[in-house]
Amino acid sequence: MLAALGMFIFDTDSALFDELSRRRSWRHGRTERFGARAASQFLGPGQDQVTLSGKLIPELAGSYSSIEKLVEMADTGEAYPLADGLGNILGSFTIETIDEQHSNLIDTGRARTIDFSIDLERVD
């Protein structure tokens, strides 16, 4: 298992991602002061965003239905726990966007390769 988003397992039978990028921020309130730098106050954590990108090659690894299962999960609007392959829980995330690019089409129009990118945002 590479990772899990809720009950969806990222592995060779479903979808493997090649890259996980994470961007975290923290919020600071600022108040302007005359003749000095603005006063700053720490307000707490800001956004926590994760992007998973990879390639499905259903003839070798992954399945065509994996992306559709993720789309169904996104359609619910629910937050899902994200865990890495070591069992570390990264938080509860909603699926914000799913990008797909189908290439190497065969005569039926089915893609031999699907590049994908999934953007998640932490909500807990």
JSON list of C-alpha atoms in Angstrom, two decimals:
[
{"chain": "A", "resi": 1, "resn": "MET", "atom": "CA", "xyz": [0.00, 0.00, 0.00]},
{"chain": "A", "resi": 2, "resn": "LEU", "atom": "CA", "xyz": [1.36, 3.37, -1.06]},
{"chain": "A", "resi": 3, "resn": "ALA", "atom": "CA", "xyz": [-1.31, 5.44, 0.72]},
{"chain": "A", "resi": 4, "resn": "ALA", "atom": "CA", "xyz": [-5.01, 5.44, 1.59]},
{"chain": "A", "resi": 5, "resn": "LEU", "atom": "CA", "xyz": [-7.66, 8.12, 1.23]},
{"chain": "A", "resi": 6, "resn": "GLY", "atom": "CA", "xyz": [-10.58, 6.91, 3.30]},
{"chain": "A", "resi": 7, "resn": "MET", "atom": "CA", "xyz": [-11.26, 3.36, 2.10]},
{"chain": "A", "resi": 8, "resn": "PHE", "atom": "CA", "xyz": [-9.57, 3.98, -1.28]},
{"chain": "A", "resi": 9, "resn": "ILE", "atom": "CA", "xyz": [-6.17, 2.28, -1.32]},
{"chain": "A", "resi": 10, "resn": "PHE", "atom": "CA", "xyz": [-3.47, 3.56, -3.69]},
{"chain": "A", "resi": 11, "resn": "ASP", "atom": "CA", "xyz": [-1.66, 0.41, -4.86]},
{"chain": "A", "resi": 12, "resn": "THR", "atom": "CA", "xyz": [-0.81, -1.52, -8.02]},
{"chain": "A", "resi": 13, "resn": "ASP", "atom": "CA", "xyz": [-4.39, -2.77, -8.39]},
{"chain": "A", "resi": 14, "resn": "SER", "atom": "CA", "xyz": [-6.00, 0.68, -8.23]},
{"chain": "A", "resi": 15, "resn": "ALA", "atom": "CA", "xyz": [-3.77, 3.70, -8.88]},
{"chain": "A", "resi": 16, "resn": "LEU", "atom": "CA", "xyz": [-0.18, 4.47, -8.02]},
{"chain": "A", "resi": 17, "resn": "PHE", "atom": "CA", "xyz": [1.01, 8.03, -7.76]},
{"chain": "A", "resi": 18, "resn": "ASP", "atom": "CA", "xyz": [4.59, 8.97, -8.60]},
{"chain": "A", "resi": 19, "resn": "GLU", "atom": "CA", "xyz": [4.67, 12.20, -6.66]},
{"chain": "A", "resi": 20, "resn": "LEU", "atom": "CA", "xyz": [3.15, 13.60, -3.49]},
{"chain": "A", "resi": 21, "resn": "SER", "atom": "CA", "xyz": [3.60, 17.32, -2.93]},
{"chain": "A", "resi": 22, "resn": "ARG", "atom": "CA", "xyz": [2.38, 19.09, 0.18]},
{"chain": "A", "resi": 23, "resn": "ARG", "atom": "CA", "xyz": [2.04, 22.82, 0.81]},
{"chain": "A", "resi": 24, "resn": "ARG", "atom": "CA", "xyz": [1.30, 24.06, 4.35]},
{"chain": "A", "resi": 25, "resn": "SER", "atom": "CA", "xyz": [0.86, 27.63, 5.53]},
{"chain": "A", "resi": 26, "resn": "TRP", "atom": "CA", "xyz": [0.30, 29.56, 8.76]},
{"chain": "A", "resi": 27, "resn": "ARG", "atom": "CA", "xyz": [-1.74, 32.70, 9.29]},
{"chain": "A", "resi": 28, "resn": "HIS", "atom": "CA", "xyz": [-0.47, 35.96, 10.77]},
{"chain": "A", "resi": 29, "resn": "GLY", "atom": "CA", "xyz": [-2.57, 39.06, 11.38]},
{"chain": "A", "resi": 30, "resn": "ARG", "atom": "CA", "xyz": [-0.82, 42.36, 10.75]},
{"chain": "A", "resi": 31, "resn": "THR", "atom": "CA", "xyz": [-1.62, 45.84, 12.04]},
{"chain": "A", "resi": 32, "resn": "GLU", "atom": "CA", "xyz": [0.05, 48.86, 10.51]},
{"chain": "A", "resi": 33, "resn": "ARG", "atom": "CA", "xyz": [2.07, 51.11, 12.84]},
{"chain": "A", "resi": 34, "resn": "PHE", "atom": "CA", "xyz": [3.34, 54.61, 12.17]},
{"chain": "A", "resi": 35, "resn": "GLY", "atom": "CA", "xyz": [7.13, 54.76, 11.81]},
{"chain": "A", "resi": 36, "resn": "ALA", "atom": "CA", "xyz": [7.65, 51.05, 12.45]},
{"chain": "A", "resi": 37, "resn": "ARG", "atom": "CA", "xyz": [7.06, 47.71, 10.87]},
{"chain": "A", "resi": 38, "resn": "ALA", "atom": "CA", "xyz": [3.56, 46.29, 11.09]},
{"chain": "A", "resi": 39, "resn": "ALA", "atom": "CA", "xyz": [2.75, 44.45, 14.32]},
{"chain": "A", "resi": 40, "resn": "SER", "atom": "CA", "xyz": [2.19, 40.76, 13.75]},
{"chain": "A", "resi": 41, "resn": "GLN", "atom": "CA", "xyz": [0.13, 38.21, 15.65]},
{"chain": "A", "resi": 42, "resn": "PHE", "atom": "CA", "xyz": [0.10, 34.49, 14.98]},
{"chain": "A", "resi": 43, "resn": "LEU", "atom": "CA", "xyz": [-3.49, 33.39, 14.19]},
{"chain": "A", "resi": 44, "resn": "GLY", "atom": "CA", "xyz": [-2.95, 29.65, 13.73]},
{"chain": "A", "resi": 45, "resn": "PRO", "atom": "CA", "xyz": [-2.55, 27.15, 10.95]},
{"chain": "A", "resi": 46, "resn": "GLY", "atom": "CA", "xyz": [-3.60, 28.04, 7.44]},
{"chain": "A", "resi": 47, "resn": "GLN", "atom": "CA", "xyz": [-4.13, 25.83, 4.41]},
{"chain": "A", "resi": 48, "resn": "ASP", "atom": "CA", "xyz": [-2.71, 22.34, 4.11]},
{"chain": "A", "resi": 49, "resn": "GLN", "atom": "CA", "xyz": [-2.81, 21.13, 0.51]},
{"chain": "A", "resi": 50, "resn": "VAL", "atom": "CA", "xyz": [-1.64, 17.81, -0.94]},
{"chain": "A", "resi": 51, "resn": "THR", "atom": "CA", "xyz": [-1.29, 16.98, -4.63]},
{"chain": "A", "resi": 52, "resn": "LEU", "atom": "CA", "xyz": [-0.94, 13.39, -5.79]},
{"chain": "A", "resi": 53, "resn": "SER", "atom": "CA", "xyz": [0.16, 12.85, -9.38]},
{"chain": "A", "resi": 54, "resn": "GLY", "atom": "CA", "xyz": [0.85, 9.71, -11.30]},
{"chain": "A", "resi": 55, "resn": "LYS", "atom": "CA", "xyz": [0.16, 7.55, -14.29]},
{"chain": "A", "resi": 56, "resn": "LEU", "atom": "CA", "xyz": [-2.26, 4.68, -14.80]},
{"chain": "A", "resi": 57, "resn": "ILE", "atom": "CA", "xyz": [-1.27, 2.01, -17.27]},
{"chain": "A", "resi": 58, "resn": "PRO", "atom": "CA", "xyz": [-4.14, -0.45, -16.84]},
{"chain": "A", "resi": 59, "resn": "GLU", "atom": "CA", "xyz": [-2.40, -3.16, -18.87]},
{"chain": "A", "resi": 60, "resn": "LEU", "atom": "CA", "xyz": [0.41, -3.17, -16.29]},
{"chain": "A", "resi": 61, "resn": "ALA", "atom": "CA", "xyz": [-0.77, -1.46, -13.10]},
{"chain": "A", "resi": 62, "resn": "GLY", "atom": "CA", "xyz": [-3.92, 0.31, -12.04]},
{"chain": "A", "resi": 63, "resn": "SER", "atom": "CA", "xyz": [-7.46, 0.12, -13.31]},
{"chain": "A", "resi": 64, "resn": "TYR", "atom": "CA", "xyz": [-9.75, 2.27, -15.40]},
{"chain": "A", "resi": 65, "resn": "SER", "atom": "CA", "xyz": [-12.34, 2.37, -12.62]},
{"chain": "A", "resi": 66, "resn": "SER", "atom": "CA", "xyz": [-9.97, 3.91, -10.05]},
{"chain": "A", "resi": 67, "resn": "ILE", "atom": "CA", "xyz": [-10.38, 7.47, -11.27]},
{"chain": "A", "resi": 68, "resn": "GLU", "atom": "CA", "xyz": [-14.16, 7.06, -11.40]},
{"chain": "A", "resi": 69, "resn": "LYS", "atom": "CA", "xyz": [-14.18, 5.78, -7.81]},
{"chain": "A", "resi": 70, "resn": "LEU", "atom": "CA", "xyz": [-12.26, 8.90, -6.73]},
{"chain": "A", "resi": 71, "resn": "VAL", "atom": "CA", "xyz": [-14.74, 11.07, -8.66]},
{"chain": "A", "resi": 72, "resn": "GLU", "atom": "CA", "xyz": [-17.61, 9.39, -6.80]},
{"chain": "A", "resi": 73, "resn": "MET", "atom": "CA", "xyz": [-15.85, 10.13, -3.51]},
{"chain": "A", "resi": 74, "resn": "ALA", "atom": "CA", "xyz": [-15.37, 13.79, -4.52]},
{"chain": "A", "resi": 75, "resn": "ASP", "atom": "CA", "xyz": [-19.06, 14.05, -5.48]},
{"chain": "A", "resi": 76, "resn": "THR", "atom": "CA", "xyz": [-20.06, 13.34, -1.86]},
{"chain": "A", "resi": 77, "resn": "GLY", "atom": "CA", "xyz": [-18.18, 16.41, -0.61]},
{"chain": "A", "resi": 78, "resn": "GLU", "atom": "CA", "xyz": [-17.04, 14.44, 2.43]},
{"chain": "A", "resi": 79, "resn": "ALA", "atom": "CA", "xyz": [-13.64, 14.62, 4.10]},
{"chain": "A", "resi": 80, "resn": "TYR", "atom": "CA", "xyz": [-11.55, 11.45, 4.14]},
{"chain": "A", "resi": 81, "resn": "PRO", "atom": "CA", "xyz": [-8.54, 10.59, 6.31]},
{"chain": "A", "resi": 82, "resn": "LEU", "atom": "CA", "xyz": [-5.29, 10.48, 4.34]},
{"chain": "A", "resi": 83, "resn": "ALA", "atom": "CA", "xyz": [-2.68, 7.99, 5.53]},
{"chain": "A", "resi": 84, "resn": "ASP", "atom": "CA", "xyz": [0.72, 7.32, 4.03]},
{"chain": "A", "resi": 85, "resn": "GLY", "atom": "CA", "xyz": [2.14, 3.84, 3.49]},
{"chain": "A", "resi": 86, "resn": "LEU", "atom": "CA", "xyz": [3.78, 3.88, 6.94]},
{"chain": "A", "resi": 87, "resn": "GLY", "atom": "CA", "xyz": [0.43, 4.38, 8.64]},
{"chain": "A", "resi": 88, "resn": "ASN", "atom": "CA", "xyz": [0.93, 8.07, 9.49]},
{"chain": "A", "resi": 89, "resn": "ILE", "atom": "CA", "xyz": [-2.38, 9.96, 9.38]},
{"chain": "A", "resi": 90, "resn": "LEU", "atom": "CA", "xyz": [-1.86, 13.28, 7.58]},
{"chain": "A", "resi": 91, "resn": "GLY", "atom": "CA", "xyz": [-5.34, 14.61, 8.44]},
{"chain": "A", "resi": 92, "resn": "SER", "atom": "CA", "xyz": [-8.84, 14.71, 6.96]},
{"chain": "A", "resi": 93, "resn": "PHE", "atom": "CA", "xyz": [-8.93, 15.94, 3.38]},
{"chain": "A", "resi": 94, "resn": "THR", "atom": "CA", "xyz": [-11.54, 16.81, 0.79]},
{"chain": "A", "resi": 95, "resn": "ILE", "atom": "CA", "xyz": [-10.96, 16.12, -2.90]},
{"chain": "A", "resi": 96, "resn": "GLU", "atom": "CA", "xyz": [-10.83, 19.54, -4.57]},
{"chain": "A", "resi": 97, "resn": "THR", "atom": "CA", "xyz": [-9.86, 18.67, -8.16]},
{"chain": "A", "resi": 98, "resn": "ILE", "atom": "CA", "xyz": [-9.02, 15.66, -10.29]},
{"chain": "A", "resi": 99, "resn": "ASP", "atom": "CA", "xyz": [-7.20, 16.22, -13.57]},
{"chain": "A", "resi": 100, "resn": "GLU", "atom": "CA", "xyz": [-6.81, 13.41, -16.12]},
{"chain": "A", "resi": 101, "resn": "GLN", "atom": "CA", "xyz": [-5.06, 13.19, -19.44]},
{"chain": "A", "resi": 102, "resn": "HIS", "atom": "CA", "xyz": [-5.79, 10.16, -21.62]},
{"chain": "A", "resi": 103, "resn": "SER", "atom": "CA", "xyz": [-3.14, 9.22, -24.18]},
{"chain": "A", "resi": 104, "resn": "ASN", "atom": "CA", "xyz": [-2.05, 6.35, -26.41]},
{"chain": "A", "resi": 105, "resn": "LEU", "atom": "CA", "xyz": [-5.64, 5.68, -27.46]},
{"chain": "A", "resi": 106, "resn": "ILE", "atom": "CA", "xyz": [-6.50, 2.40, -29.14]},
{"chain": "A", "resi": 107, "resn": "ASP", "atom": "CA", "xyz": [-9.09, 1.96, -31.91]},
{"chain": "A", "resi": 108, "resn": "THR", "atom": "CA", "xyz": [-11.99, 1.75, -29.41]},
{"chain": "A", "resi": 109, "resn": "GLY", "atom": "CA", "xyz": [-11.03, 5.13, -27.95]},
{"chain": "A", "resi": 110, "resn": "ARG", "atom": "CA", "xyz": [-9.80, 3.61, -24.71]},
{"chain": "A", "resi": 111, "resn": "ALA", "atom": "CA", "xyz": [-6.57, 5.06, -23.32]},
{"chain": "A", "resi": 112, "resn": "ARG", "atom": "CA", "xyz": [-3.56, 2.88, -22.67]},
{"chain": "A", "resi": 113, "resn": "THR", "atom": "CA", "xyz": [-2.12, 5.57, -20.42]},
{"chain": "A", "resi": 114, "resn": "ILE", "atom": "CA", "xyz": [-3.89, 8.00, -18.08]},
{"chain": "A", "resi": 115, "resn": "ASP", "atom": "CA", "xyz": [-1.90, 10.73, -16.36]},
{"chain": "A", "resi": 116, "resn": "PHE", "atom": "CA", "xyz": [-3.70, 12.06, -13.30]},
{"chain": "A", "resi": 117, "resn": "SER", "atom": "CA", "xyz": [-3.39, 14.69, -10.62]},
{"chain": "A", "resi": 118, "resn": "ILE", "atom": "CA", "xyz": [-5.54, 14.91, -7.48]},
{"chain": "A", "resi": 119, "resn": "ASP", "atom": "CA", "xyz": [-5.64, 18.04, -5.31]},
{"chain": "A", "resi": 120, "resn": "LEU", "atom": "CA", "xyz": [-6.67, 17.55, -1.69]},
{"chain": "A", "resi": 121, "resn": "GLU", "atom": "CA", "xyz": [-7.28, 20.17, 1.01]},
{"chain": "A", "resi": 122, "resn": "ARG", "atom": "CA", "xyz": [-7.19, 19.54, 4.73]},
{"chain": "A", "resi": 123, "resn": "VAL", "atom": "CA", "xyz": [-10.38, 20.42, 6.58]},
{"chain": "A", "resi": 124, "resn": "ASP", "atom": "CA", "xyz": [-9.85, 19.23, 10.15]}
]
